[in-house]
């Protein structure tokens, strides 16, 4: 199966290292990613959908068409894109709804036939690739203690419960542990990072309250770094630590890695192509060093 | 008497059918409020918002900052004994709030970015250089590169009434700070 890489906004424009890490990772797995040329914002489930659901659905449909026309599955590395595109796609399985939206798309793109499959990089890696083969590709077995953050919008579309049950690992936990690392249990592991729903833009203090709570629990559990599957959670932890340090003074910084970066590093792919120096919270050279 | 709120039965007519159906199913048990993480940090009484919408008190819903305190974490969805997708009901109410001019300037900026670039995140001054250093094209193969794609996005925003909506809200300005506090 070929995957069309749906980039979204934060990955290509704020954390391009996540884009290059994801591309390199899939090249290593012999599944180079296709571009979805002309894609736009998904659009974001918390902001754009809150402003106007009709516009949100139409723009989502336009993106879904791009994958359908190329005959590829649509893969995102962002929970927000995953939720938006999955939900829009689900609604567009209804013939009447699809007809309305195709009317809006007329003369621009489409029509949308409803056949696109929306995937998330975590769920693709976990379901479509043999775990023993993945483990063999990890040239850098490590014993890092990782605070995994799934992010709220992974679970719904992936058909999993939104919250962790004690002792139950998520696909992201399992991918992290393929590298030899330990995914820590920590207090309120299923808690939101605080960024979603338009809260980060409108109520930054409220959103950082979530982040502070999470960071404290991760530190208490003895985490060395944070691994996430979403660039918005990534931003919230990465920049959020700087924002919190300015006002409060928290513990030692926790480097933040997207799962694509984490796995690409563990596979020994070129560190200088991971964009780690573009992070606000420094990623120490010795972390997953070749 | 003039300070007593009178329920507006017509408010229900303004709600999208699926939002109205969901809100009507709420039995006010308060599980959503009890487990809401935002509610630990700020006043966020989810079931009160739903009740006000149920009865028809738009002024207790649409201008309220509380409506925008939901991070859409979906924790309440797992708890709701009625199986309601509560964040989606709040999103339905937010749609109405925006139509009534309650669009926070920070959110207006985000929406403007979508119209002008097709993305929500600006391309920073160092972006091209940074991307090239990572072996990527200077700009991503999205609306950031293809003008035709961007004009499609803008045309869709026009057709859906989004462009017009943002203009109207702009004229409204943000005079709602006081009513929120």
mmCIF file of N, CA and C in Angstrom, chain A residues 77-158:
data_model
loop_
_atom_site.group_PDB
_atom_site.id
_atom_site.type_symbol
_atom_site.label_atom_id
_atom_site.label_comp_id
_atom_site.label_asym_id
_atom_site.label_seq_id
_atom_site.Cartn_x
_atom_site.Cartn_y
_atom_site.Cartn_z
ATOM 1 N N UNK A 77 0.629 12.540 10.572
ATOM 2 C CA UNK A 77 1.440 12.334 11.775
ATOM 3 C C UNK A 77 0.939 13.262 12.879
ATOM 4 N N UNK A 78 -0.321 13.706 12.747
ATOM 5 C CA UNK A 78 -0.890 14.697 13.668
ATOM 6 C C UNK A 78 -2.265 14.231 14.133
ATOM 7 N N UNK A 79 -2.493 14.274 15.433
ATOM 8 C CA UNK A 79 -3.788 13.827 15.965
ATOM 9 C C UNK A 79 -4.939 14.725 15.533
ATOM 10 N N UNK A 80 -4.666 16.018 15.400
ATOM 11 C CA UNK A 80 -5.717 16.948 15.002
ATOM 12 C C UNK A 80 -6.189 16.653 13.588
ATOM 13 N N UNK A 81 -5.218 16.471 12.677
ATOM 14 C CA UNK A 81 -5.562 16.115 11.295
ATOM 15 C C UNK A 81 -6.297 14.776 11.285
ATOM 16 N N UNK A 82 -5.821 13.848 12.107
ATOM 17 C CA UNK A 82 -6.412 12.499 12.141
ATOM 18 C C UNK A 82 -7.880 12.585 12.549
ATOM 19 N N UNK A 83 -8.160 13.366 13.575
ATOM 20 C CA UNK A 83 -9.549 13.490 14.045
ATOM 21 C C UNK A 83 -10.408 14.209 12.997
ATOM 22 N N UNK A 84 -9.921 15.339 12.514
ATOM 23 C CA UNK A 84 -10.707 16.134 11.567
ATOM 24 C C UNK A 84 -11.030 15.332 10.318
ATOM 25 N N UNK A 85 -9.989 14.756 9.726
ATOM 26 C CA UNK A 85 -10.197 14.057 8.454
ATOM 27 C C UNK A 85 -11.012 12.787 8.653
ATOM 28 N N UNK A 86 -10.805 12.095 9.778
ATOM 29 C CA UNK A 86 -11.589 10.884 10.044
ATOM 30 C C UNK A 86 -13.062 11.230 10.221
ATOM 31 N N UNK A 87 -13.323 12.286 10.979
ATOM 32 C CA UNK A 87 -14.719 12.637 11.244
ATOM 33 C C UNK A 87 -15.403 13.165 9.993
ATOM 34 N N UNK A 88 -14.702 14.034 9.258
ATOM 35 C CA UNK A 88 -15.289 14.538 8.018
ATOM 36 C C UNK A 88 -15.583 13.361 7.089
ATOM 37 N N UNK A 89 -14.624 12.440 7.016
ATOM 38 C CA UNK A 89 -14.770 11.279 6.139
ATOM 39 C C UNK A 89 -15.961 10.411 6.563
ATOM 40 N N UNK A 90 -16.096 10.241 7.845
ATOM 41 C CA UNK A 90 -17.206 9.442 8.373
ATOM 42 C C UNK A 90 -18.544 10.080 7.994
ATOM 43 N N UNK A 91 -18.634 11.399 8.170
ATOM 44 C CA UNK A 91 -19.875 12.097 7.829
ATOM 45 C C UNK A 91 -20.161 11.998 6.325
ATOM 46 N N UNK A 92 -19.070 11.967 5.542
ATOM 47 C CA UNK A 92 -19.239 11.960 4.087
ATOM 48 C C UNK A 92 -19.520 10.569 3.536
ATOM 49 N N UNK A 93 -19.621 9.593 4.415
ATOM 50 C CA UNK A 93 -20.081 8.275 3.964
ATOM 51 C C UNK A 93 -21.586 8.312 3.695
ATOM 52 N N UNK A 94 -22.233 9.312 4.257
ATOM 53 C CA UNK A 94 -23.665 9.488 4.033
ATOM 54 C C UNK A 94 -23.871 10.131 2.657
ATOM 55 N N UNK A 95 -24.640 9.435 1.793
ATOM 56 C CA UNK A 95 -24.773 9.890 0.400
ATOM 57 C C UNK A 95 -25.322 11.307 0.287
ATOM 58 N N UNK A 96 -26.312 11.629 1.125
ATOM 59 C CA UNK A 96 -26.940 12.954 1.039
ATOM 60 C C UNK A 96 -25.935 14.045 1.419
ATOM 61 N N UNK A 97 -25.176 13.787 2.500
ATOM 62 C CA UNK A 97 -24.164 14.765 2.943
ATOM 63 C C UNK A 97 -23.103 14.954 1.861
ATOM 64 N N UNK A 98 -22.717 13.816 1.257
ATOM 65 C CA UNK A 98 -21.655 13.880 0.251
ATOM 66 C C UNK A 98 -22.119 14.679 -0.960
ATOM 67 N N UNK A 99 -23.392 14.540 -1.285
ATOM 68 C CA UNK A 99 -23.933 15.276 -2.418
ATOM 69 C C UNK A 99 -23.883 16.795 -2.171
ATOM 70 N N UNK A 100 -24.232 17.178 -0.960
ATOM 71 C CA UNK A 100 -24.182 18.606 -0.608
ATOM 72 C C UNK A 100 -22.759 19.134 -0.764
ATOM 73 N N UNK A 101 -21.821 18.392 -0.185
ATOM 74 C CA UNK A 101 -20.428 18.843 -0.220
ATOM 75 C C UNK A 101 -19.890 18.825 -1.652
ATOM 76 N N UNK A 102 -20.258 17.817 -2.410
ATOM 77 C CA UNK A 102 -19.803 17.783 -3.802
ATOM 78 C C UNK A 102 -20.349 18.966 -4.600
ATOM 79 N N UNK A 103 -21.508 19.437 -4.225
ATOM 80 C CA UNK A 103 -22.038 20.663 -4.826
ATOM 81 C C UNK A 103 -21.121 21.850 -4.546
ATOM 82 N N UNK A 104 -20.621 21.916 -3.301
ATOM 83 C CA UNK A 104 -19.716 23.021 -2.944
ATOM 84 C C UNK A 104 -18.386 22.901 -3.676
ATOM 85 N N UNK A 105 -17.953 21.643 -3.907
ATOM 86 C CA UNK A 105 -16.647 21.426 -4.543
ATOM 87 C C UNK A 105 -16.699 21.594 -6.061
ATOM 88 N N UNK A 106 -17.884 21.671 -6.607
ATOM 89 C CA UNK A 106 -18.072 21.650 -8.060
ATOM 90 C C UNK A 106 -17.216 22.690 -8.776
ATOM 91 N N UNK A 107 -16.544 22.220 -9.825
ATOM 92 C CA UNK A 107 -15.698 23.127 -10.608
ATOM 93 C C UNK A 107 -14.336 23.365 -9.977
ATOM 94 N N UNK A 108 -14.128 22.892 -8.743
ATOM 95 C CA UNK A 108 -12.836 23.081 -8.067
ATOM 96 C C UNK A 108 -12.059 21.769 -8.045
ATOM 97 N N UNK A 109 -12.562 20.814 -7.300
ATOM 98 C CA UNK A 109 -11.981 19.465 -7.270
ATOM 99 C C UNK A 109 -13.125 18.472 -7.136
ATOM 100 N N UNK A 110 -12.762 17.218 -7.226
ATOM 101 C CA UNK A 110 -13.751 16.182 -6.935
ATOM 102 C C UNK A 110 -14.544 15.774 -8.145
ATOM 103 N N UNK A 111 -15.698 15.178 -7.959
ATOM 104 C CA UNK A 111 -16.389 14.987 -6.684
ATOM 105 C C UNK A 111 -15.728 13.920 -5.812
ATOM 106 N N UNK A 112 -16.053 13.952 -4.532
ATOM 107 C CA UNK A 112 -15.525 12.969 -3.603
ATOM 108 C C UNK A 112 -16.417 11.729 -3.598
ATOM 109 N N UNK A 113 -15.778 10.565 -3.832
ATOM 110 C CA UNK A 113 -16.536 9.319 -3.885
ATOM 111 C C UNK A 113 -16.672 8.630 -2.541
ATOM 112 N N UNK A 114 -15.966 9.115 -1.541
ATOM 113 C CA UNK A 114 -16.098 8.545 -0.199
ATOM 114 C C UNK A 114 -15.180 7.371 0.083
ATOM 115 N N UNK A 115 -14.136 7.168 -0.752
ATOM 116 C CA UNK A 115 -13.340 5.938 -0.606
ATOM 117 C C UNK A 115 -12.012 6.118 0.132
ATOM 118 N N UNK A 116 -11.636 7.346 0.465
ATOM 119 C CA UNK A 116 -10.323 7.550 1.089
ATOM 120 C C UNK A 116 -10.268 6.910 2.475
ATOM 121 N N UNK A 117 -9.121 6.300 2.773
ATOM 122 C CA UNK A 117 -8.881 5.796 4.128
ATOM 123 C C UNK A 117 -7.945 6.762 4.838
ATOM 124 N N UNK A 118 -8.313 7.167 6.046
ATOM 125 C CA UNK A 118 -7.482 8.098 6.818
ATOM 126 C C UNK A 118 -6.710 7.303 7.870
ATOM 127 N N UNK A 119 -5.401 7.460 7.869
ATOM 128 C CA UNK A 119 -4.542 6.703 8.786
ATOM 129 C C UNK A 119 -3.660 7.648 9.598
ATOM 130 N N UNK A 120 -3.161 7.131 10.705
ATOM 131 C CA UNK A 120 -2.212 7.881 11.546
ATOM 132 C C UNK A 120 -0.901 7.113 11.548
ATOM 133 N N UNK A 121 0.196 7.825 11.533
ATOM 134 C CA UNK A 121 1.501 7.165 11.437
ATOM 135 C C UNK A 121 1.690 6.125 12.551
ATOM 136 N N UNK A 122 1.208 6.420 13.750
ATOM 137 C CA UNK A 122 1.364 5.477 14.868
ATOM 138 C C UNK A 122 0.602 4.189 14.587
ATOM 139 N N UNK A 123 -0.597 4.353 14.089
ATOM 140 C CA UNK A 123 -1.467 3.210 13.851
ATOM 141 C C UNK A 123 -0.969 2.430 12.619
ATOM 142 N N UNK A 124 -0.433 3.127 11.617
ATOM 143 C CA UNK A 124 0.126 2.445 10.448
ATOM 144 C C UNK A 124 1.345 1.612 10.847
ATOM 145 N N UNK A 125 2.261 2.237 11.587
ATOM 146 C CA UNK A 125 3.473 1.509 11.989
ATOM 147 C C UNK A 125 3.118 0.314 12.854
ATOM 148 N N UNK A 126 2.148 0.504 13.726
ATOM 149 C CA UNK A 126 1.787 -0.538 14.677
ATOM 150 C C UNK A 126 1.057 -1.691 14.006
ATOM 151 N N UNK A 127 0.192 -1.386 13.037
ATOM 152 C CA UNK A 127 -0.645 -2.435 12.436
ATOM 153 C C UNK A 127 -0.061 -3.055 11.187
ATOM 154 N N UNK A 128 0.662 -2.244 10.406
ATOM 155 C CA UNK A 128 1.041 -2.707 9.063
ATOM 156 C C UNK A 128 2.453 -3.278 8.984
ATOM 157 N N UNK A 129 3.238 -3.078 10.013
ATOM 158 C CA UNK A 129 4.620 -3.554 9.934
ATOM 159 C C UNK A 129 4.878 -4.586 11.023
ATOM 160 N N UNK A 130 5.623 -5.600 10.642
ATOM 161 C CA UNK A 130 5.958 -6.668 11.575
ATOM 162 C C UNK A 130 6.852 -6.112 12.700
ATOM 163 N N UNK A 131 6.456 -6.355 13.919
ATOM 164 C CA UNK A 131 7.172 -5.741 15.036
ATOM 165 C C UNK A 131 8.593 -6.293 15.196
ATOM 166 N N UNK A 132 8.778 -7.558 14.849
ATOM 167 C CA UNK A 132 10.136 -8.109 14.940
ATOM 168 C C UNK A 132 11.048 -7.438 13.919
ATOM 169 N N UNK A 133 10.476 -7.191 12.741
ATOM 170 C CA UNK A 133 11.273 -6.524 11.705
ATOM 171 C C UNK A 133 11.619 -5.098 12.156
ATOM 172 N N UNK A 134 10.634 -4.413 12.728
ATOM 173 C CA UNK A 134 10.903 -3.062 13.218
ATOM 174 C C UNK A 134 12.008 -3.101 14.274
ATOM 175 N N UNK A 135 11.891 -4.074 15.181
ATOM 176 C CA UNK A 135 12.875 -4.177 16.272
ATOM 177 C C UNK A 135 14.273 -4.387 15.710
ATOM 178 N N UNK A 136 14.369 -5.195 14.650
ATOM 179 C CA UNK A 136 15.679 -5.457 14.041
ATOM 180 C C UNK A 136 16.297 -4.201 13.440
ATOM 181 N N UNK A 137 15.433 -3.290 13.005
ATOM 182 C CA UNK A 137 15.938 -2.060 12.374
ATOM 183 C C UNK A 137 16.482 -1.053 13.385
ATOM 184 N N UNK A 138 16.192 -1.273 14.652
ATOM 185 C CA UNK A 138 16.669 -0.337 15.676
ATOM 186 C C UNK A 138 18.141 -0.621 15.952
ATOM 187 N N UNK A 139 19.006 0.179 15.352
ATOM 188 C CA UNK A 139 20.433 -0.062 15.531
ATOM 189 C C UNK A 139 20.887 0.407 16.912
ATOM 190 N N UNK A 140 20.022 1.203 17.526
ATOM 191 C CA UNK A 140 20.424 1.857 18.767
ATOM 192 C C UNK A 140 19.483 1.427 19.878
ATOM 193 N N UNK A 141 19.675 0.235 20.397
ATOM 194 C CA UNK A 141 18.830 -0.180 21.519
ATOM 195 C C UNK A 141 19.136 0.732 22.707
ATOM 196 N N UNK A 142 18.100 1.219 23.345
ATOM 197 C CA UNK A 142 18.334 2.141 24.458
ATOM 198 C C UNK A 142 17.522 1.680 25.654
ATOM 199 N N UNK A 143 17.814 2.268 26.807
ATOM 200 C CA UNK A 143 17.017 1.939 27.988
ATOM 201 C C UNK A 143 16.438 3.214 28.602
ATOM 202 N N UNK A 144 16.065 4.123 27.717
ATOM 203 C CA UNK A 144 15.508 5.390 28.177
ATOM 204 C C UNK A 144 14.185 5.163 28.901
ATOM 205 N N UNK A 145 13.918 6.040 29.871
ATOM 206 C CA UNK A 145 12.611 6.027 30.528
ATOM 207 C C UNK A 145 11.769 7.121 29.887
ATOM 208 N N UNK A 146 10.780 6.687 29.156
ATOM 209 C CA UNK A 146 10.029 7.618 28.312
ATOM 210 C C UNK A 146 8.636 7.885 28.882
ATOM 211 N N UNK A 147 8.288 9.168 28.938
ATOM 212 C CA UNK A 147 6.906 9.534 29.257
ATOM 213 C C UNK A 147 6.162 9.652 27.931
ATOM 214 N N UNK A 148 5.316 8.679 27.664
ATOM 215 C CA UNK A 148 4.567 8.681 26.408
ATOM 216 C C UNK A 148 3.303 9.505 26.579
ATOM 217 N N UNK A 149 3.028 10.335 25.580
ATOM 218 C CA UNK A 149 1.771 11.092 25.566
ATOM 219 C C UNK A 149 1.059 10.789 24.247
ATOM 220 N N UNK A 150 -0.020 10.032 24.335
ATOM 221 C CA UNK A 150 -0.760 9.665 23.124
ATOM 222 C C UNK A 150 -1.438 10.863 22.478
ATOM 223 N N UNK A 151 -2.016 11.723 23.298
ATOM 224 C CA UNK A 151 -2.841 12.814 22.788
ATOM 225 C C UNK A 151 -4.266 12.340 22.604
ATOM 226 N N UNK A 152 -5.203 13.215 22.956
ATOM 227 C CA UNK A 152 -6.619 12.815 23.047
ATOM 228 C C UNK A 152 -7.189 12.331 21.722
ATOM 229 N N UNK A 153 -6.770 12.944 20.625
ATOM 230 C CA UNK A 153 -7.483 12.710 19.372
ATOM 231 C C UNK A 153 -6.957 11.525 18.583
ATOM 232 N N UNK A 154 -6.022 10.808 19.197
ATOM 233 C CA UNK A 154 -5.576 9.569 18.553
ATOM 234 C C UNK A 154 -6.611 8.466 18.756
ATOM 235 N N UNK A 155 -7.131 8.396 19.957
ATOM 236 C CA UNK A 155 -7.893 7.212 20.354
ATOM 237 C C UNK A 155 -9.226 7.040 19.637
ATOM 238 N N UNK A 156 -9.961 8.110 19.491
ATOM 239 C CA UNK A 156 -11.289 7.988 18.889
ATOM 240 C C UNK A 156 -11.233 7.382 17.500
ATOM 241 N N UNK A 157 -10.535 8.060 16.563
ATOM 242 C CA UNK A 157 -10.469 7.513 15.210
ATOM 243 C C UNK A 157 -9.800 6.145 15.155
ATOM 244 N N UNK A 158 -8.864 5.878 16.063
ATOM 245 C CA UNK A 158 -8.176 4.591 16.048
ATOM 246 C C UNK A 158 -9.036 3.490 16.660
#
